[in-house]
Short mmCIF file of C-alpha atoms in Angstrom, two decimals:
data_model
loop_
_atom_site.label_atom_id
_atom_site.label_comp_id
_atom_site.label_asym_id
_atom_site.label_seq_id
_atom_site.Cartn_x
_atom_site.Cartn_y
_atom_site.Cartn_z
CA MET A 1 0.00 0.00 0.00
CA GLY A 2 1.09 3.58 -0.66
CA GLU A 3 3.57 5.48 1.48
CA THR A 4 1.14 8.43 1.69
CA MET A 5 -1.51 6.25 3.25
CA LYS A 6 0.97 4.84 5.78
CA ARG A 7 1.52 8.35 7.15
CA LEU A 8 -2.19 8.88 7.75
CA PRO A 9 -3.85 7.51 10.89
CA ILE A 10 -6.08 4.50 10.27
CA ALA A 11 -9.09 6.61 11.29
CA ASP A 12 -8.51 9.05 8.43
CA PRO A 13 -11.32 8.42 5.89
CA ILE A 14 -8.78 8.13 3.04
CA ARG A 15 -6.76 5.43 4.79
CA THR A 16 -9.88 3.62 6.03
CA SER A 17 -11.21 3.54 2.47
CA GLU A 18 -7.91 2.17 1.11
CA ILE A 19 -7.68 -0.51 3.81
CA LEU A 20 -11.25 -1.66 3.15
CA HIS A 21 -10.52 -1.75 -0.59
CA HIS A 22 -7.16 -3.53 -0.22
CA TYR A 23 -8.57 -6.33 1.96
CA HIS A 24 -11.92 -6.49 0.10
CA LEU A 25 -13.82 -5.66 3.28
CA GLN A 26 -17.30 -4.37 3.96
CA ALA A 27 -18.85 -3.56 7.32
CA LYS A 28 -20.83 -6.57 8.53
CA LYS A 29 -24.28 -5.62 9.80
CA SER A 30 -24.52 -8.95 11.64
CA LEU A 31 -21.55 -7.92 13.82
CA GLY A 32 -22.69 -4.32 14.23
CA GLN A 33 -19.62 -3.01 12.43
CA ASN A 34 -19.35 0.75 11.87
CA PHE A 35 -15.77 1.91 11.33
CA LEU A 36 -14.89 5.09 13.23
CA THR A 37 -13.44 7.58 10.73
CA ASN A 38 -13.12 10.72 12.83
CA PRO A 39 -9.59 11.15 14.25
CA ALA A 40 -10.77 13.96 16.56
CA VAL A 41 -13.30 11.64 18.23
CA ILE A 42 -10.65 8.94 18.64
CA ASN A 43 -8.28 11.46 20.23
CA SER A 44 -11.08 12.45 22.62
CA ILE A 45 -11.66 8.81 23.61
CA VAL A 46 -7.95 8.28 24.30
CA THR A 47 -7.67 11.56 26.24
CA THR A 48 -10.79 10.77 28.31
CA ALA A 49 -9.41 7.30 29.14
CA GLU A 50 -6.23 8.92 30.53
CA ILE A 51 -4.02 6.13 29.17
CA ALA A 52 -0.47 6.23 30.50
CA PRO A 53 2.57 4.20 29.38
CA GLY A 54 2.36 0.67 30.76
CA ASP A 55 -1.42 0.79 31.40
CA GLN A 56 -3.19 -2.53 30.88
CA VAL A 57 -6.00 -1.89 28.39
CA ILE A 58 -8.69 -4.15 26.92
CA GLU A 59 -10.31 -3.26 23.60
CA VAL A 60 -13.43 -5.01 22.30
CA GLY A 61 -14.05 -5.05 18.55
CA PRO A 62 -10.93 -3.22 17.31
CA GLY A 63 -12.11 -3.54 13.68
CA ILE A 64 -9.36 -2.28 11.37
CA GLY A 65 -7.45 -0.68 14.25
CA ALA A 66 -8.40 3.02 14.17
CA LEU A 67 -8.74 3.33 17.95
CA THR A 68 -6.25 0.52 18.60
CA GLU A 69 -3.48 2.46 16.85
CA GLN A 70 -3.95 5.48 19.13
CA ILE A 71 -4.21 3.41 22.34
CA LEU A 72 -0.88 1.79 21.46
CA ALA A 73 0.63 5.22 20.69
CA GLN A 74 0.11 6.09 24.38
CA GLY A 75 2.38 3.20 25.39
CA ALA A 76 -0.39 0.91 26.66
CA LYS A 77 -0.19 -2.86 26.85
CA LEU A 78 -3.26 -3.94 24.91
CA LEU A 79 -5.44 -7.05 24.88
CA ALA A 80 -7.86 -6.91 21.92
CA TYR A 81 -10.88 -9.14 21.30
CA GLU A 82 -11.99 -9.40 17.68
CA ILE A 83 -14.71 -11.85 16.65
CA ASP A 84 -14.31 -11.27 12.89
CA GLY A 85 -11.49 -13.53 11.69
CA LYS A 86 -10.92 -11.48 8.50
CA LEU A 87 -9.91 -8.47 10.60
CA ILE A 88 -7.14 -10.30 12.47
CA GLU A 89 -4.97 -10.13 9.32
CA VAL A 90 -5.68 -6.41 8.92
CA LEU A 91 -4.73 -5.65 12.53
CA THR A 92 -1.57 -7.75 12.30
CA ASN A 93 -0.46 -6.01 9.09
CA GLU A 94 -1.52 -2.43 9.76
CA LEU A 95 -0.47 -1.93 13.39
CA PRO A 96 3.20 -1.29 14.29
CA ALA A 97 5.23 -4.50 14.36
CA ASP A 98 6.69 -3.66 17.78
CA ALA A 99 3.30 -2.86 19.36
CA GLN A 100 2.49 -4.31 22.76
CA ILE A 101 -0.67 -6.06 21.67
CA LYS A 102 -2.22 -9.50 22.05
CA ILE A 103 -5.07 -10.05 19.58
CA LEU A 104 -7.57 -12.78 20.43
CA HIS A 105 -10.03 -14.13 17.89
CA GLN A 106 -12.66 -14.65 20.58
CA ASP A 107 -16.09 -13.55 21.74
CA VAL A 108 -15.57 -11.38 24.83
CA LEU A 109 -18.91 -12.62 26.23
CA GLN A 110 -17.64 -16.22 26.27
CA THR A 111 -13.95 -15.85 27.06
CA ASP A 112 -12.05 -16.68 30.26
CA PHE A 113 -10.30 -13.48 31.35
CA ASN A 114 -8.00 -15.23 33.82
CA LYS A 115 -6.74 -17.51 31.07
CA ASP A 116 -6.37 -14.59 28.61
CA PHE A 117 -4.40 -12.52 31.14
CA GLU A 118 -2.00 -15.38 31.97
CA GLY A 119 1.58 -14.51 31.13
CA TYR A 120 0.52 -11.18 29.59
CA PHE A 121 -1.30 -8.93 32.08
CA ASP A 122 -0.23 -8.54 35.70
CA PRO A 123 -3.36 -9.72 37.59
CA THR A 124 -2.52 -7.44 40.55
CA LYS A 125 -2.62 -4.27 38.42
CA PRO A 126 -5.76 -2.40 37.30
CA VAL A 127 -7.30 -2.79 33.85
CA LYS A 128 -8.95 -0.15 31.67
CA VAL A 129 -11.49 -0.97 28.95
CA VAL A 130 -11.37 1.39 25.94
CA ALA A 131 -13.56 0.51 22.99
CA ASN A 132 -16.00 1.42 20.26
CA LEU A 133 -18.50 -1.27 21.29
CA PRO A 134 -20.70 -3.23 18.86
CA TYR A 135 -24.07 -1.56 19.47
CA TYR A 136 -26.19 -4.70 19.31
CA ILE A 137 -24.45 -6.22 22.36
CA THR A 138 -23.31 -3.14 24.30
CA THR A 139 -25.37 -3.90 27.42
CA PRO A 140 -24.25 -7.56 27.76
CA ILE A 141 -20.61 -6.48 27.31
CA ILE A 142 -20.87 -3.86 30.06
CA PHE A 143 -22.54 -6.38 32.41
CA ARG A 144 -19.79 -8.88 31.51
CA PHE A 145 -17.03 -6.51 32.64
CA LEU A 146 -18.87 -5.34 35.75
CA GLU A 147 -19.43 -8.93 36.87
CA SER A 148 -16.08 -10.35 35.69
CA GLY A 149 -14.12 -9.93 38.92
CA ILE A 150 -11.13 -8.50 37.02
CA PRO A 151 -9.42 -5.43 38.62
CA LEU A 152 -11.48 -3.03 36.48
CA GLU A 153 -10.50 0.61 36.97
CA SER A 154 -12.58 2.20 34.22
CA LEU A 155 -14.47 1.78 30.96
CA THR A 156 -14.26 4.50 28.30
CA VAL A 157 -16.57 3.27 25.60
CA MET A 158 -18.50 4.44 22.56
CA MET A 159 -22.11 3.28 22.51
CA GLN A 160 -25.55 4.14 21.23
CA LYS A 161 -26.74 7.39 22.87
CA GLU A 162 -29.89 5.63 24.07
CA VAL A 163 -27.80 3.16 26.12
CA ALA A 164 -25.65 5.99 27.47
CA ASP A 165 -28.83 7.69 28.71
CA ARG A 166 -29.87 4.49 30.49
CA ILE A 167 -26.51 4.28 32.27
CA GLU A 168 -26.81 7.89 33.42
CA ALA A 169 -30.52 7.73 34.37
CA GLN A 170 -31.58 8.48 37.94
CA PRO A 171 -34.57 7.00 39.86
CA GLY A 172 -37.88 8.42 38.67
CA LYS A 173 -36.73 8.68 35.05
CA LYS A 174 -38.18 6.29 32.44
CA ASP A 175 -34.66 5.20 31.37
CA PHE A 176 -33.72 4.09 34.90
CA GLY A 177 -33.41 0.31 35.04
CA PRO A 178 -31.17 -2.71 35.71
CA LEU A 179 -28.27 -1.28 33.66
CA SER A 180 -28.39 2.05 35.55
CA ILE A 181 -28.36 0.16 38.86
CA ALA A 182 -25.57 -2.27 37.86
CA VAL A 183 -23.27 0.59 36.85
CA GLN A 184 -24.15 3.00 39.66
CA LEU A 185 -23.57 0.44 42.43
CA ASP A 186 -19.80 0.36 41.91
CA MET A 187 -19.06 3.09 39.41
CA GLU A 188 -19.39 6.80 38.62
CA SER A 189 -20.26 7.64 35.02
CA HIS A 190 -20.55 10.63 32.72
CA ILE A 191 -21.13 11.24 29.03
CA ALA A 192 -17.81 12.64 27.80
CA LEU A 193 -18.80 13.27 24.19
CA ASN A 194 -21.81 13.08 21.88
CA VAL A 195 -20.89 11.70 18.45
CA PRO A 196 -22.89 12.21 15.22
CA PRO A 197 -23.49 9.39 12.69
CA SER A 198 -21.19 11.18 10.21
CA SER A 199 -18.17 10.08 12.30
CA PHE A 200 -18.58 6.49 11.07
CA THR A 201 -18.36 4.45 7.87
CA PRO A 202 -21.07 3.39 7.19
CA ALA A 203 -23.04 5.99 9.16
CA PRO A 204 -25.31 4.32 11.75
CA LYS A 205 -28.96 5.34 11.97
CA VAL A 206 -28.56 6.41 15.61
CA ASP A 207 -26.64 9.01 17.60
CA SER A 208 -23.68 7.82 19.65
CA ALA A 209 -21.93 8.86 22.83
CA VAL A 210 -18.63 8.21 24.57
CA VAL A 211 -19.23 7.29 28.20
CA GLN A 212 -16.59 7.09 30.89
CA ILE A 213 -17.37 4.75 33.77
CA VAL A 214 -14.91 4.85 36.68
CA ARG A 215 -14.79 2.68 39.80
CA LYS A 216 -15.93 4.46 42.96
CA ALA A 217 -13.44 4.88 45.78
CA GLN A 218 -16.00 3.16 48.03
CA PRO A 219 -18.30 0.82 46.07
CA ILE A 220 -21.53 -0.28 47.76
CA ARG A 221 -21.06 -3.54 49.67
CA LEU A 222 -23.48 -6.29 48.67
CA PRO A 223 -23.58 -9.23 51.09
CA ASN A 224 -25.85 -11.19 48.71
CA LYS A 225 -25.33 -9.95 45.15
CA ASP A 226 -27.21 -12.83 43.53
CA LEU A 227 -30.33 -12.05 45.56
CA PHE A 228 -29.98 -8.32 44.86
CA ASN A 229 -29.72 -9.00 41.11
CA LYS A 230 -32.75 -11.28 41.23
CA ILE A 231 -34.88 -8.71 43.05
CA VAL A 232 -33.89 -6.00 40.54
CA LYS A 233 -34.59 -8.29 37.59
CA VAL A 234 -38.01 -9.36 38.92
CA SER A 235 -38.92 -5.75 39.79
CA PHE A 236 -38.31 -4.57 36.22
CA ALA A 237 -39.75 -7.69 34.53
CA GLN A 238 -42.89 -5.78 33.47
CA ARG A 239 -42.26 -2.07 33.72
CA ARG A 240 -45.94 -1.06 33.56
CA LYS A 241 -46.81 -3.18 36.56
CA THR A 242 -46.47 -1.99 40.15
CA ILE A 243 -43.61 -3.14 42.33
CA TYR A 244 -46.10 -5.24 44.29
CA ASN A 245 -47.33 -7.10 41.19
CA ASN A 246 -43.79 -7.76 39.96
CA LEU A 247 -42.49 -8.92 43.35
CA LYS A 248 -45.34 -11.44 43.60
CA HIS A 249 -43.03 -13.69 41.55
CA LEU A 250 -40.88 -14.07 44.68
CA VAL A 251 -43.77 -15.73 46.55
CA GLY A 252 -43.11 -19.45 46.74
CA GLN A 253 -39.39 -18.79 46.31
CA GLU A 254 -37.72 -16.18 48.52
CA LEU A 255 -41.06 -15.36 50.20
CA GLN A 256 -43.46 -17.98 51.55
CA THR A 257 -46.80 -16.17 51.34
CA ILE A 258 -48.40 -13.06 49.88
CA ASP A 259 -48.62 -11.71 53.43
CA ASP A 260 -44.82 -11.84 53.56
CA LEU A 261 -44.74 -9.59 50.49
CA HIS A 262 -47.09 -7.03 52.08
CA GLU A 263 -44.91 -7.09 55.21
CA LEU A 264 -41.71 -6.78 53.15
CA LEU A 265 -42.87 -3.63 51.36
CA ARG A 266 -44.22 -2.17 54.60
CA ALA A 267 -40.90 -2.80 56.40
CA ALA A 268 -38.97 -1.23 53.50
CA ALA A 269 -41.33 1.80 53.54
CA ILE A 270 -42.15 1.28 49.85
CA ALA A 271 -45.72 1.99 48.65
CA GLU A 272 -47.19 -1.02 46.82
CA ASN A 273 -48.40 1.09 43.88
CA ARG A 274 -44.94 2.42 42.99
CA ARG A 275 -43.18 1.22 39.86
CA ALA A 276 -39.68 -0.21 39.65
CA GLU A 277 -38.08 2.90 38.13
CA GLN A 278 -39.38 5.02 41.03
CA LEU A 279 -37.34 3.07 43.59
CA SER A 280 -33.79 4.12 44.49
CA ILE A 281 -30.78 1.84 44.72
CA ALA A 282 -31.08 2.22 48.50
CA ASP A 283 -34.65 0.82 48.25
CA TYR A 284 -33.39 -2.26 46.38
CA LEU A 285 -30.61 -2.72 48.93
CA LYS A 286 -33.19 -2.55 51.74
CA LEU A 287 -35.46 -5.10 50.02
CA THR A 288 -32.48 -7.45 49.58
CA GLU A 289 -31.45 -7.05 53.20
CA LEU A 290 -34.98 -7.80 54.44
CA VAL A 291 -35.49 -10.83 52.16
CA ASP A 292 -32.04 -12.16 53.03
CA ALA A 293 -32.84 -11.94 56.74
CA LYS A 294 -35.97 -14.12 56.42
#
């Protein structure tokens, strides 16, 4: 490929176009591929992530390496998960030969992080996730990292604006739900940047946002996380129903009788006609504590 193109960052539309042409590539809708072709946005992601030399960084869906190239330029040690086998060759050829990168042709939702880290990442040091996430599985990926048990310091990730709003949502807002709660338990989050469809090739039909999610200095302690997650899931099972009607599904499982449910809500000082999104995280913690004590 031409020397001119080599001098351009991968995110430059000219170089992206030449790479796609050279390798006979097209964005795969089935994998939610939209190549980021706005160097300014990529610089903002890298700056927001505060990547320092030697940082251990995970990238999901590196694509043709536009963001990857700039993460590596900061001196990070990178572990990249790419599910599209055709892109492994592109990444291997287009990224610097001396780059500190381990590329895995694996699904991040199915992989074993401990095994992937072995001999590469120091398991005692924190990990940052920096990625332009595939939009169709953004939520499962975020849950995967939050529940992974790895020493996660932060996630700086591009996602659909609608999902970003759900992460940020507070109790009482229609977007508040299980994702909001899962993130806000352990992490602080903010939308760092709104990104228009024109920043991608092909342009998606939705607006995007870069969200930074950082671990709290003092995460909320959960003595019974499985029970907490179950109560949250049941509470939001049918959003239009009241909390009482949704929690009836616990009767015969965590609760013995319907009277126990009335007593539970009374003890938690939660009105039976409230809906799941109107409850605070503290309310869900109280419900968990009361059920766990039965």
